[in-house]
Short mmCIF file of C-alpha atoms in Angstrom, two decimals:
data_model
loop_
_atom_site.label_atom_id
_atom_site.label_comp_id
_atom_site.label_asym_id
_atom_site.label_seq_id
_atom_site.Cartn_x
_atom_site.Cartn_y
_atom_site.Cartn_z
CA MET W 1 -12.64 -36.00 -28.86
CA LEU W 2 -14.94 -33.47 -27.15
CA THR W 3 -16.41 -36.25 -25.00
CA CYS W 4 -12.91 -37.31 -23.97
CA ALA W 5 -11.95 -33.73 -23.16
CA PHE W 6 -15.11 -33.29 -21.11
CA LYS W 7 -14.29 -36.44 -19.13
CA ILE W 8 -10.77 -35.15 -18.43
CA ILE W 9 -12.08 -31.77 -17.27
CA ARG W 10 -14.70 -33.48 -15.12
CA TYR W 11 -12.06 -35.81 -13.65
CA ASN W 12 -9.79 -32.86 -12.85
CA LYS W 13 -12.63 -31.01 -11.13
CA ILE W 14 -13.43 -34.09 -9.04
CA ARG W 15 -9.75 -34.50 -8.20
CA VAL W 16 -9.46 -30.84 -7.12
CA ALA W 17 -12.62 -31.15 -5.03
CA LEU W 18 -11.33 -34.32 -3.37
CA GLY W 19 -7.98 -32.67 -2.83
CA ARG W 20 -9.63 -29.74 -1.11
CA ARG W 21 -11.73 -32.07 1.01
CA ASN W 22 -8.63 -33.97 2.12
CA MET W 23 -6.44 -30.90 2.54
CA SER W 24 -5.53 -29.94 6.09
CA LEU W 25 -6.20 -26.26 6.74
CA LEU W 26 -4.41 -24.22 9.39
CA ILE W 27 -7.72 -22.71 10.46
CA GLU W 28 -8.68 -26.14 11.80
CA ASN W 29 -5.54 -26.25 13.97
CA PRO W 30 -6.11 -24.91 17.53
CA GLN W 31 -2.66 -23.28 17.34
CA TYR W 32 -4.20 -20.76 14.94
CA GLY W 33 -7.34 -20.09 16.96
CA PHE W 34 -7.04 -16.38 16.21
CA LEU W 35 -8.36 -17.10 12.71
CA LYS W 36 -11.78 -18.16 13.95
CA SER W 37 -11.72 -15.34 16.50
CA LEU W 38 -11.70 -12.99 13.49
CA GLY W 39 -14.83 -14.66 12.12
CA LEU W 40 -13.02 -16.71 9.47
CA GLU W 41 -14.12 -20.21 8.47
CA SER W 42 -12.66 -23.07 6.48
CA ARG W 43 -14.43 -21.67 3.41
CA ASN W 44 -15.25 -17.96 3.29
CA ASN W 45 -17.44 -15.89 1.01
CA GLY W 46 -15.25 -13.27 -0.62
CA VAL W 47 -17.78 -10.55 -1.44
CA TYR W 48 -19.51 -8.09 0.89
CA ASN W 49 -22.01 -5.37 -0.01
CA GLY W 50 -24.15 -5.47 3.11
CA LYS W 51 -24.39 -9.24 2.91
CA TRP W 52 -21.73 -11.92 2.46
CA PHE W 53 -21.74 -14.01 -0.71
CA GLY W 54 -19.58 -15.15 -3.61
CA ASN W 55 -20.28 -17.01 -6.82
CA GLY W 56 -16.85 -17.35 -8.33
CA GLU W 57 -13.86 -19.65 -8.20
CA VAL W 58 -12.81 -21.21 -4.90
CA ILE W 59 -9.19 -20.38 -4.10
CA THR W 60 -6.92 -21.39 -1.25
CA SER W 61 -4.81 -18.98 0.76
CA TYR W 62 -1.33 -20.21 1.72
CA SER W 63 1.18 -19.17 4.33
CA PRO W 64 4.43 -18.00 2.65
CA SER W 65 6.46 -19.13 5.65
CA THR W 66 5.56 -22.82 5.29
CA GLY W 67 3.44 -23.23 2.18
CA ALA W 68 0.63 -24.61 4.34
CA ALA W 69 -2.98 -23.94 3.33
CA ILE W 70 -4.76 -21.55 5.68
CA ALA W 71 -8.37 -21.47 4.45
CA GLU W 72 -10.47 -21.18 1.31
CA VAL W 73 -12.20 -18.18 -0.26
CA VAL W 74 -15.02 -17.98 -2.80
CA LYS W 75 -14.11 -15.17 -5.18
CA GLY W 76 -16.52 -12.74 -6.79
CA THR W 77 -17.76 -12.81 -10.38
CA ALA W 78 -18.52 -9.98 -12.81
CA GLU W 79 -22.13 -10.13 -11.63
CA ASP W 80 -21.00 -9.94 -8.01
CA TYR W 81 -18.94 -6.86 -8.84
CA GLU W 82 -21.96 -5.23 -10.46
CA SER W 83 -23.99 -5.92 -7.35
CA CYS W 84 -21.33 -4.28 -5.18
CA VAL W 85 -21.18 -1.09 -7.23
CA THR W 86 -24.97 -0.85 -7.37
CA GLU W 87 -25.25 -1.16 -3.60
CA CYS W 88 -22.38 1.31 -3.06
CA LYS W 89 -24.24 3.88 -5.15
CA LYS W 90 -27.41 3.34 -3.12
CA ALA W 91 -25.52 3.54 0.17
CA PHE W 92 -23.90 6.81 -0.90
CA LYS W 93 -27.27 8.57 -0.85
CA HIS W 94 -27.62 7.67 2.82
CA TRP W 95 -24.01 8.12 3.92
CA ALA W 96 -23.34 11.46 2.20
CA GLY W 97 -26.53 12.84 3.73
CA LEU W 98 -25.21 12.37 7.25
CA THR W 99 -23.25 15.14 8.91
CA ALA W 100 -19.47 14.97 8.65
CA PRO W 101 -19.02 14.82 12.45
CA PHE W 102 -21.44 11.88 12.61
CA ARG W 103 -19.47 10.10 9.88
CA GLY W 104 -16.38 10.83 11.94
CA GLU W 105 -18.00 9.14 14.91
CA ILE W 106 -18.54 5.99 12.84
CA VAL W 107 -14.90 6.08 11.73
CA ARG W 108 -13.91 6.47 15.39
CA GLN W 109 -15.84 3.33 16.24
CA ILE W 110 -14.12 1.50 13.38
CA GLY W 111 -10.78 2.53 14.86
CA ASP W 112 -11.84 1.25 18.28
CA ALA W 113 -12.97 -2.06 16.78
CA LEU W 114 -9.60 -2.43 15.09
CA ARG W 115 -7.88 -1.72 18.42
CA GLU W 116 -9.85 -4.53 20.02
CA ASN W 117 -8.73 -6.93 17.29
CA ILE W 118 -5.22 -5.58 16.70
CA GLU W 119 -3.32 -8.63 17.97
CA ASN W 120 -5.39 -11.20 16.10
CA LEU W 121 -5.54 -9.20 12.87
CA GLY W 122 -1.81 -8.52 13.16
CA LYS W 123 -1.19 -12.26 13.48
CA LEU W 124 -3.26 -12.89 10.36
CA VAL W 125 -1.18 -10.32 8.46
CA SER W 126 1.98 -12.14 9.55
CA LEU W 127 0.56 -15.55 8.67
CA GLU W 128 -0.90 -14.71 5.26
CA MET W 129 1.42 -11.94 4.05
CA GLY W 130 4.62 -13.10 5.76
CA LYS W 131 5.89 -10.01 7.58
CA ILE W 132 7.10 -10.44 11.16
CA LEU W 133 4.57 -9.97 13.96
CA PRO W 134 5.65 -6.48 15.14
CA GLU W 135 5.20 -5.32 11.54
CA GLY W 136 1.85 -7.09 11.23
CA VAL W 137 0.50 -5.49 14.40
CA GLY W 138 2.11 -2.18 13.44
CA GLU W 139 0.29 -2.21 10.13
CA VAL W 140 -3.08 -2.57 11.83
CA GLN W 141 -2.03 0.26 14.15
CA GLU W 142 -1.61 2.47 11.07
CA PHE W 143 -5.28 1.89 10.23
CA VAL W 144 -6.17 2.78 13.82
CA ASP W 145 -4.07 5.94 13.64
CA ILE W 146 -5.56 7.13 10.36
CA CYS W 147 -9.03 6.59 11.84
CA ASP W 148 -8.07 8.92 14.70
CA TYR W 149 -6.78 11.40 12.13
CA ALA W 150 -9.98 11.19 10.08
CA VAL W 151 -12.15 11.83 13.14
CA GLY W 152 -10.50 15.23 13.58
CA LEU W 153 -10.72 15.84 9.85
CA SER W 154 -14.48 15.32 9.95
CA ARG W 155 -14.81 18.49 12.03
CA THR W 156 -12.34 20.63 10.10
CA VAL W 157 -12.73 19.72 6.43
CA GLY W 158 -13.82 22.67 4.33
CA GLY W 159 -12.70 25.54 2.20
CA PRO W 160 -11.79 29.17 2.80
CA ILE W 161 -13.89 32.31 2.60
CA LEU W 162 -12.20 34.57 0.07
CA PRO W 163 -12.45 38.34 -0.39
CA SER W 164 -14.43 39.42 -3.42
CA GLU W 165 -13.52 42.40 -5.57
CA ARG W 166 -17.24 43.17 -5.92
CA PRO W 167 -19.08 45.01 -3.12
CA GLY W 168 -21.77 42.98 -1.41
CA HIS W 169 -20.32 39.68 -2.62
CA VAL W 170 -18.47 36.83 -0.96
CA LEU W 171 -16.42 33.97 -2.41
CA LEU W 172 -16.53 30.51 -0.81
CA GLU W 173 -15.01 27.13 -1.47
CA VAL W 174 -17.41 24.26 -0.87
CA TRP W 175 -16.21 20.65 -0.74
CA ASN W 176 -18.54 17.71 -1.37
CA PRO W 177 -17.95 13.95 -1.54
CA LEU W 178 -17.32 12.30 -4.89
CA GLY W 179 -19.45 9.16 -4.66
CA VAL W 180 -17.93 5.68 -4.84
CA VAL W 181 -14.19 5.43 -4.19
CA GLY W 182 -12.45 2.28 -5.41
CA VAL W 183 -9.38 0.97 -3.61
CA ILE W 184 -7.09 -1.68 -5.10
CA SER W 185 -4.40 -2.55 -2.58
CA ALA W 186 -1.27 -4.71 -2.83
CA PHE W 187 -0.13 -7.75 -0.87
CA ASN W 188 2.70 -6.01 0.99
CA PHE W 189 0.46 -3.70 3.05
CA PRO W 190 -2.89 -5.51 2.95
CA VAL W 191 -4.45 -3.50 5.80
CA ALA W 192 -2.73 -0.11 6.05
CA VAL W 193 -3.11 1.06 2.45
CA TYR W 194 -6.82 0.29 2.50
CA GLY W 195 -7.03 2.11 5.82
CA TRP W 196 -5.27 5.24 4.52
CA ASN W 197 -7.85 5.48 1.75
CA ALA W 198 -10.97 4.23 3.50
CA ALA W 199 -10.74 6.36 6.65
CA LEU W 200 -10.40 9.58 4.67
CA ALA W 201 -12.91 8.60 1.99
CA LEU W 202 -15.54 7.65 4.57
CA ALA W 203 -15.04 10.77 6.68
CA CYS W 204 -15.41 12.86 3.52
CA GLY W 205 -18.76 11.22 2.73
CA ASN W 206 -17.87 8.64 0.09
CA THR W 207 -18.65 4.95 -0.01
CA VAL W 208 -15.76 2.57 -0.66
CA LEU W 209 -15.32 -0.57 -2.74
CA TRP W 210 -12.14 -2.48 -1.90
CA LYS W 211 -10.31 -5.13 -3.87
CA GLY W 212 -7.30 -6.46 -2.01
CA ALA W 213 -4.59 -8.68 -3.43
CA SER W 214 -5.64 -12.18 -4.50
CA THR W 215 -3.01 -13.67 -2.19
CA THR W 216 -4.22 -11.85 0.95
CA THR W 217 -7.95 -12.45 0.68
CA LEU W 218 -8.38 -13.63 4.26
CA ILE W 219 -6.99 -10.31 5.51
CA SER W 220 -9.48 -8.44 3.32
CA ILE W 221 -12.35 -10.54 4.65
CA ALA W 222 -11.34 -10.30 8.31
CA THR W 223 -10.82 -6.53 8.11
CA THR W 224 -14.18 -6.04 6.41
CA LYS W 225 -15.93 -8.19 9.03
CA ILE W 226 -14.62 -5.86 11.74
CA ILE W 227 -15.90 -2.80 9.87
CA ALA W 228 -19.22 -4.44 8.95
CA LYS W 229 -20.08 -5.04 12.61
CA VAL W 230 -19.65 -1.35 13.35
CA LEU W 231 -21.86 -0.35 10.43
CA GLU W 232 -24.55 -2.87 11.36
CA ARG W 233 -24.56 -1.73 14.98
CA ASN W 234 -25.23 1.83 13.83
CA ASN W 235 -27.84 0.91 11.18
CA ILE W 236 -25.54 2.07 8.40
CA PRO W 237 -25.78 0.27 5.02
CA GLY W 238 -23.01 -2.31 4.76
CA ALA W 239 -22.20 -1.22 1.21
CA VAL W 240 -20.69 1.95 2.68
CA ALA W 241 -17.59 -0.26 2.97
CA ALA W 242 -17.99 -2.97 0.33
CA MET W 243 -15.33 -5.53 -0.56
CA ILE W 244 -14.74 -8.04 -3.34
CA CYS W 245 -12.07 -10.70 -3.69
CA GLY W 246 -11.25 -11.01 -7.36
CA GLY W 247 -8.53 -11.17 -9.94
CA PRO W 248 -7.34 -8.85 -12.71
CA ALA W 249 -10.77 -8.83 -14.37
CA VAL W 250 -12.31 -7.14 -11.33
CA GLY W 251 -9.49 -4.61 -11.20
CA GLU W 252 -9.93 -3.80 -14.88
CA ALA W 253 -13.68 -3.39 -14.38
CA MET W 254 -13.03 -0.91 -11.58
CA ALA W 255 -10.62 1.07 -13.76
CA LYS W 256 -13.14 1.29 -16.61
CA ASP W 257 -16.25 1.94 -14.51
CA LYS W 258 -17.48 5.54 -14.64
CA ARG W 259 -19.37 4.93 -11.41
CA ILE W 260 -16.04 4.68 -9.59
CA GLU W 261 -15.35 8.39 -9.20
CA LEU W 262 -11.85 7.90 -7.79
CA LEU W 263 -9.66 4.80 -8.04
CA SER W 264 -6.71 4.44 -5.70
CA PHE W 265 -4.34 1.78 -7.03
CA THR W 266 -1.27 0.40 -5.28
CA GLY W 267 0.92 -2.01 -7.24
CA SER W 268 3.61 -2.31 -9.87
CA THR W 269 4.48 0.44 -12.32
CA PRO W 270 3.59 -1.61 -15.46
CA ILE W 271 0.10 -2.42 -14.13
CA GLY W 272 -0.32 1.07 -12.72
CA ARG W 273 0.44 2.58 -16.11
CA LYS W 274 -2.42 0.57 -17.62
CA VAL W 275 -4.77 1.47 -14.78
CA GLY W 276 -3.95 5.15 -15.13
CA VAL W 277 -4.70 5.11 -18.85
CA LEU W 278 -8.02 3.30 -18.38
CA VAL W 279 -9.16 5.74 -15.72
CA GLN W 280 -8.02 8.76 -17.71
CA GLU W 281 -9.85 7.55 -20.82
CA ARG W 282 -13.11 8.03 -18.93
CA PHE W 283 -11.87 11.29 -17.30
CA GLY W 284 -11.92 9.69 -13.88
CA ARG W 285 -9.64 10.44 -10.96
CA SER W 286 -6.83 8.17 -9.83
CA ILE W 287 -4.22 7.91 -7.10
CA LEU W 288 -1.32 5.73 -8.22
CA GLU W 289 1.14 4.37 -5.65
CA LEU W 290 3.59 2.37 -7.75
CA GLY W 291 7.26 1.40 -7.69
CA GLY W 292 10.11 2.95 -5.74
CA ASN W 293 13.85 2.51 -6.41
CA ASN W 294 14.76 4.30 -3.21
CA ALA W 295 18.18 5.64 -2.26
CA LEU W 296 19.91 6.63 0.96
CA ILE W 297 22.92 8.96 0.69
CA VAL W 298 25.71 8.74 3.27
CA ASN W 299 27.64 12.01 3.39
CA GLU W 300 31.23 12.01 4.62
CA ASP W 301 30.18 13.61 7.95
CA ALA W 302 27.29 11.22 8.63
CA ASP W 303 26.77 9.50 11.98
CA LEU W 304 27.65 5.96 10.87
CA GLU W 305 25.91 4.29 13.80
CA MET W 306 22.64 5.89 12.68
CA VAL W 307 23.43 5.03 9.06
CA ILE W 308 23.90 1.32 9.79
CA ARG W 309 20.77 0.98 11.92
CA SER W 310 18.66 2.89 9.42
CA SER W 311 20.04 1.05 6.39
CA VAL W 312 19.49 -2.41 7.86
CA PHE W 313 15.90 -1.55 8.80
CA ALA W 314 15.18 -0.05 5.38
CA CYS W 315 16.85 -2.89 3.44
CA VAL W 316 15.68 -5.93 5.38
CA GLY W 317 12.36 -4.80 6.88
CA THR W 318 9.41 -6.77 5.44
CA ALA W 319 12.07 -8.85 3.63
CA GLY W 320 12.62 -5.99 1.19
CA GLN W 321 8.97 -5.90 0.10
CA ARG W 322 8.05 -2.34 1.01
CA CYS W 323 7.58 0.23 -1.71
CA THR W 324 9.92 2.39 0.40
CA THR W 325 12.57 -0.34 0.84
CA LEU W 326 16.15 0.88 0.47
CA ARG W 327 17.55 -0.45 -2.82
CA ARG W 328 20.50 1.88 -3.51
CA LEU W 329 22.96 2.91 -0.79
CA ILE W 330 25.03 5.83 -2.10
CA ILE W 331 28.13 6.29 0.08
CA HIS W 332 30.87 8.92 0.11
CA GLU W 333 34.21 7.34 -0.75
CA LYS W 334 35.77 8.39 2.58
CA VAL W 335 33.39 6.20 4.61
CA TYR W 336 32.45 3.56 2.01
CA ASP W 337 34.68 0.76 3.31
CA GLU W 338 33.62 1.27 6.92
CA VAL W 339 29.92 1.22 6.03
CA LEU W 340 30.33 -1.96 3.99
CA LYS W 341 32.22 -3.71 6.79
CA ARG W 342 29.62 -2.85 9.42
CA LEU W 343 26.71 -3.79 7.20
CA LYS W 344 28.16 -7.23 6.50
CA GLN W 345 28.55 -7.87 10.22
CA ILE W 346 24.89 -7.05 10.93
CA TYR W 347 23.64 -8.97 7.88
CA GLY W 348 25.46 -12.07 9.11
CA GLN W 349 23.53 -11.87 12.37
CA ILE W 350 20.18 -11.33 10.65
CA MET W 351 20.64 -14.51 8.57
CA ASN W 352 20.30 -16.46 11.82
CA ARG W 353 17.07 -14.67 12.76
CA ALA W 354 15.01 -15.85 9.79
CA GLY W 355 12.00 -17.92 10.73
CA ASP W 356 8.32 -18.09 11.59
CA PRO W 357 6.89 -14.55 11.36
CA LEU W 358 4.72 -15.30 14.40
CA ASP W 359 7.79 -16.06 16.54
CA SER W 360 8.87 -13.04 18.59
CA LYS W 361 12.55 -13.88 17.98
CA THR W 362 12.23 -13.67 14.19
CA LEU W 363 13.65 -10.62 12.38
CA LEU W 364 13.40 -11.87 8.80
CA GLY W 365 10.26 -13.33 7.28
CA PRO W 366 9.73 -14.90 3.86
CA LEU W 367 9.05 -13.40 0.47
CA HIS W 368 5.37 -13.52 -0.33
CA THR W 369 5.39 -16.01 -3.23
CA LYS W 370 7.55 -18.53 -5.04
CA ALA W 371 7.50 -16.17 -8.02
CA ALA W 372 9.16 -13.51 -5.86
CA VAL W 373 11.91 -15.99 -4.94
CA ALA W 374 12.46 -16.73 -8.63
CA GLU W 375 12.72 -13.00 -9.40
CA TYR W 376 15.23 -12.62 -6.57
CA GLU W 377 17.38 -15.41 -8.01
CA GLU W 378 17.15 -13.98 -11.54
CA THR W 379 18.22 -10.55 -10.28
CA ILE W 380 21.22 -12.00 -8.43
CA ALA W 381 22.28 -13.86 -11.57
CA GLN W 382 21.93 -10.69 -13.64
CA ALA W 383 23.97 -8.69 -11.12
CA LYS W 384 26.78 -11.26 -11.30
CA GLN W 385 26.66 -11.31 -15.08
CA LEU W 386 27.08 -7.52 -15.16
CA GLY W 387 30.18 -7.74 -12.97
CA GLY W 388 28.68 -7.25 -9.53
CA THR W 389 30.16 -8.79 -6.40
CA ILE W 390 27.89 -10.52 -3.89
CA GLU W 391 29.37 -9.34 -0.59
CA ILE W 392 26.94 -11.39 1.49
CA GLY W 393 23.76 -13.36 0.82
CA GLY W 394 22.67 -14.07 -2.73
CA LYS W 395 20.85 -17.38 -2.28
CA ALA W 396 17.45 -18.79 -1.47
CA MET W 397 17.47 -20.44 1.95
CA ALA W 398 17.30 -24.22 2.13
CA ARG W 399 14.17 -24.44 4.25
CA ASP W 400 10.39 -24.57 3.93
CA GLY W 401 8.76 -21.39 2.75
CA ASN W 402 9.88 -18.53 0.54
CA TYR W 403 12.98 -17.44 2.41
CA VAL W 404 15.95 -15.70 0.79
CA GLU W 405 19.17 -14.25 2.13
CA PRO W 406 19.41 -10.46 2.49
CA THR W 407 21.99 -9.47 -0.09
CA ILE W 408 24.60 -6.73 -0.53
CA VAL W 409 25.93 -6.15 -4.05
CA THR W 410 28.95 -3.99 -4.90
CA GLY W 411 30.95 -3.24 -8.02
CA LEU W 412 28.13 -2.12 -10.29
CA LYS W 413 27.67 1.30 -11.87
CA ALA W 414 24.68 3.44 -10.98
CA ASP W 415 23.34 3.14 -14.52
CA SER W 416 23.52 -0.66 -14.65
CA PRO W 417 20.15 -2.07 -15.76
CA VAL W 418 19.83 -4.23 -12.66
CA VAL W 419 20.49 -1.24 -10.36
CA ARG W 420 17.90 0.87 -12.14
CA LYS W 421 15.29 -1.90 -11.82
CA GLU W 422 13.15 -2.32 -8.71
CA THR W 423 13.29 -5.88 -7.36
CA PHE W 424 10.85 -6.63 -4.55
CA ALA W 425 13.38 -8.46 -2.39
CA PRO W 426 16.10 -7.66 0.19
CA ILE W 427 18.81 -6.68 -2.30
CA VAL W 428 20.78 -3.45 -1.89
CA TYR W 429 23.40 -2.03 -4.26
CA LEU W 430 26.27 -0.05 -2.73
CA LEU W 431 27.48 2.84 -4.88
CA LYS W 432 30.61 4.94 -4.17
CA VAL W 433 30.61 8.70 -4.83
CA LYS W 434 32.99 11.64 -4.42
CA SER W 435 30.49 14.41 -3.63
CA LEU W 436 26.94 15.20 -2.57
CA GLU W 437 26.23 16.61 -6.03
CA GLU W 438 27.16 13.28 -7.61
CA ALA W 439 25.04 11.43 -5.06
CA ILE W 440 21.98 13.60 -5.74
CA GLU W 441 22.39 13.06 -9.48
CA ILE W 442 22.39 9.29 -8.93
CA ASN W 443 19.41 9.51 -6.59
CA ASN W 444 17.41 11.32 -9.27
CA SER W 445 18.60 9.22 -12.21
CA VAL W 446 16.05 6.40 -11.91
CA ASP W 447 12.53 6.38 -13.34
CA GLN W 448 10.81 6.23 -9.95
CA GLY W 449 10.63 8.98 -7.35
CA LEU W 450 9.14 7.70 -4.11
CA SER W 451 11.44 7.88 -1.07
CA SER W 452 14.96 9.16 -0.41
CA SER W 453 17.16 10.05 2.53
CA LEU W 454 20.37 11.93 3.29
CA PHE W 455 22.54 11.35 6.34
CA THR W 456 24.61 14.39 7.24
CA LYS W 457 25.24 16.94 10.01
CA ASP W 458 25.83 19.81 7.57
CA LEU W 459 22.94 22.29 7.40
CA GLY W 460 24.07 23.52 4.00
CA CYS W 461 23.90 19.97 2.63
CA ILE W 462 20.48 19.45 4.20
CA PHE W 463 18.94 22.48 2.52
CA GLN W 464 20.64 21.66 -0.77
CA TRP W 465 18.99 18.23 -0.50
CA LEU W 466 15.57 19.77 0.22
CA GLY W 467 15.73 22.45 -2.46
CA PRO W 468 14.91 22.58 -6.18
CA PHE W 469 18.19 20.91 -7.12
CA GLY W 470 17.98 18.24 -4.44
CA SER W 471 15.94 15.04 -4.29
CA ASP W 472 13.10 14.76 -6.82
CA CYS W 473 11.13 12.28 -4.69
CA GLY W 474 7.80 12.63 -2.93
CA ILE W 475 9.43 11.66 0.38
CA VAL W 476 12.68 13.47 1.19
CA ASN W 477 14.16 12.47 4.56
CA VAL W 478 17.16 13.57 6.58
CA ASN W 479 18.88 11.25 9.06
CA ILE W 480 16.08 8.67 9.07
CA PRO W 481 15.46 5.61 6.83
CA THR W 482 13.62 5.67 3.52
CA SER W 483 10.84 3.55 5.05
CA GLY W 484 8.63 4.15 8.05
CA ALA W 485 6.51 7.13 6.95
CA GLU W 486 4.08 8.70 9.44
CA ILE W 487 0.37 8.93 8.69
CA GLY W 488 0.27 12.68 9.38
CA GLY W 489 2.19 13.48 6.21
CA ALA W 490 1.08 12.99 2.62
CA PHE W 491 2.38 9.71 1.19
CA GLY W 492 3.24 9.32 -2.48
CA GLY W 493 5.82 9.90 -5.16
CA GLU W 494 6.76 11.42 -8.48
CA LYS W 495 7.64 10.21 -11.98
CA GLU W 496 6.90 6.49 -12.51
CA THR W 497 5.91 6.11 -8.88
CA GLY W 498 2.58 7.39 -10.12
CA GLY W 499 1.01 10.46 -8.61
CA GLY W 500 -1.44 11.66 -6.04
CA ARG W 501 -1.11 11.42 -2.28
CA GLU W 502 -2.62 9.27 0.45
CA SER W 503 -2.87 9.58 4.23
CA GLY W 504 -2.17 12.94 5.89
CA SER W 505 -1.69 16.64 5.13
CA ASP W 506 -4.27 17.74 2.52
CA SER W 507 -4.62 14.32 0.86
CA TRP W 508 -8.32 14.44 1.80
CA LYS W 509 -8.91 16.88 -1.06
CA GLN W 510 -8.53 14.08 -3.59
CA TYR W 511 -11.59 12.35 -2.14
CA MET W 512 -13.83 15.39 -2.63
CA ARG W 513 -14.92 17.77 -5.38
CA ARG W 514 -14.37 21.47 -4.99
CA SER W 515 -16.86 24.16 -5.98
CA THR W 516 -16.10 27.87 -6.03
CA VAL W 517 -19.20 29.73 -4.90
CA THR W 518 -19.96 33.43 -5.38
CA ILE W 519 -22.83 34.82 -3.32
CA ASN W 520 -24.33 38.22 -4.02
CA TYR W 521 -25.99 39.41 -0.82
CA SER W 522 -26.50 42.99 -2.08
CA LYS W 523 -29.27 44.52 -4.19
CA GLU W 524 -26.83 45.43 -6.97
CA LEU W 525 -25.56 43.33 -9.86
CA PRO W 526 -22.10 44.50 -10.91
CA LEU W 527 -20.92 42.40 -13.86
CA SER W 528 -17.34 41.37 -14.48
CA GLN W 529 -15.08 43.54 -16.64
CA GLY W 530 -17.39 46.50 -16.06
CA ILE W 531 -19.88 45.41 -18.71
CA VAL W 532 -23.33 47.01 -18.49
CA PHE W 533 -26.39 45.63 -20.27
CA GLU W 534 -29.12 48.29 -20.58
#
């Protein structure tokens, strides 16, 4: 029996190997020449710690728009992970010893290198993730922008000098880097989220170990190759920006590893809850960017032209796969019918603009995986079962790839299970309200608290929305969509969205440790509370 089983396993391995050998890869097609321009090959090592290697499973990356194989990647093993962390720790001793302005100069060069490759890397994002080309290029631009931001930060980071109550004394705050920062990013923003974390972490003196999504490994490799060239040119250890392609086992190892001083995790709330517990058990630090059941409120005095444009962008952008995607549209009863009518008209036009993400005419790309399509279909079925009306959309498209119709659902209550659940797809629920107070209550009623927006011209309503009894989200907008955050502000949410902040404002503080320093420059020694030892 064991011999028979061994023969079957061996046969399957041979069949897989032959299948791979006979498989046509997009990277071999001249139409996709930008792949080789990024340094990618038919088979790519998926681990970098100053050198490229990989000793794990060979996986294939597929385009969600066609299902075609792009290229292969050799994943990392547990031993490969250990090698990465070891080298990151060694590199930290070199990197943290450099001046902050010099580190900022290296980050500036990384930003320039990304600028030089922005079109090709943006195309890869569109090909492997599935978002349309302007979004793919725009995502790389976010990494460029945060590099610019971090360069300035490298010359301003620091703490205050505080007045002491004791004569001849001074109080200081001193900030130092943590050590190794781990970044686990999701498929939907495979470049930008890493960039938000890496640019700040590097400028602050940390080394970084990155694990991207298993379905966007080529993006992780290509991005790291760009950074690695900058480090090599400046004689900086490559493990300053290490990377490993791996599955859940690698992510779990990062969460449990005491050598990872800070772990930034972007992903689902259920997985994020587990990650948070694992990190907390070892008293580590974490930044959790999880789910978002985001709402946009349309007040009775809102500019409906702005409402429609903003809602369509927030609902359909990235095929509904942003953490800030609009999922609940809360509309005052006086303008509800008009908003619904206009939305349906625009949605009908967008249906005809689905297609190849690399085509400049395309407005709607695919969902990232077949599993996402299945979840979309299950959610639509559940909405119907609960009494919802599909105003437009509601079906997977009959074409190659993972395409679904943007969908508007009406007739459900705000507390319906399907409305309270985040579905990573272009589905929006329209909810009718009588007042702003009712709308705010609905906005705050879900478990997540990422992004929210109010459309109104009334200053009183605006400040009610911004105050202690307004939105409970980390992002609280007025007259703009729920998505499209700028890098200059802190990004993150409340409740089951996780906690912590990335990108701008004072998010840099999470990547450093603070020490309060008291210096006695006098010849006296006054003790606290007036105590005298004689």
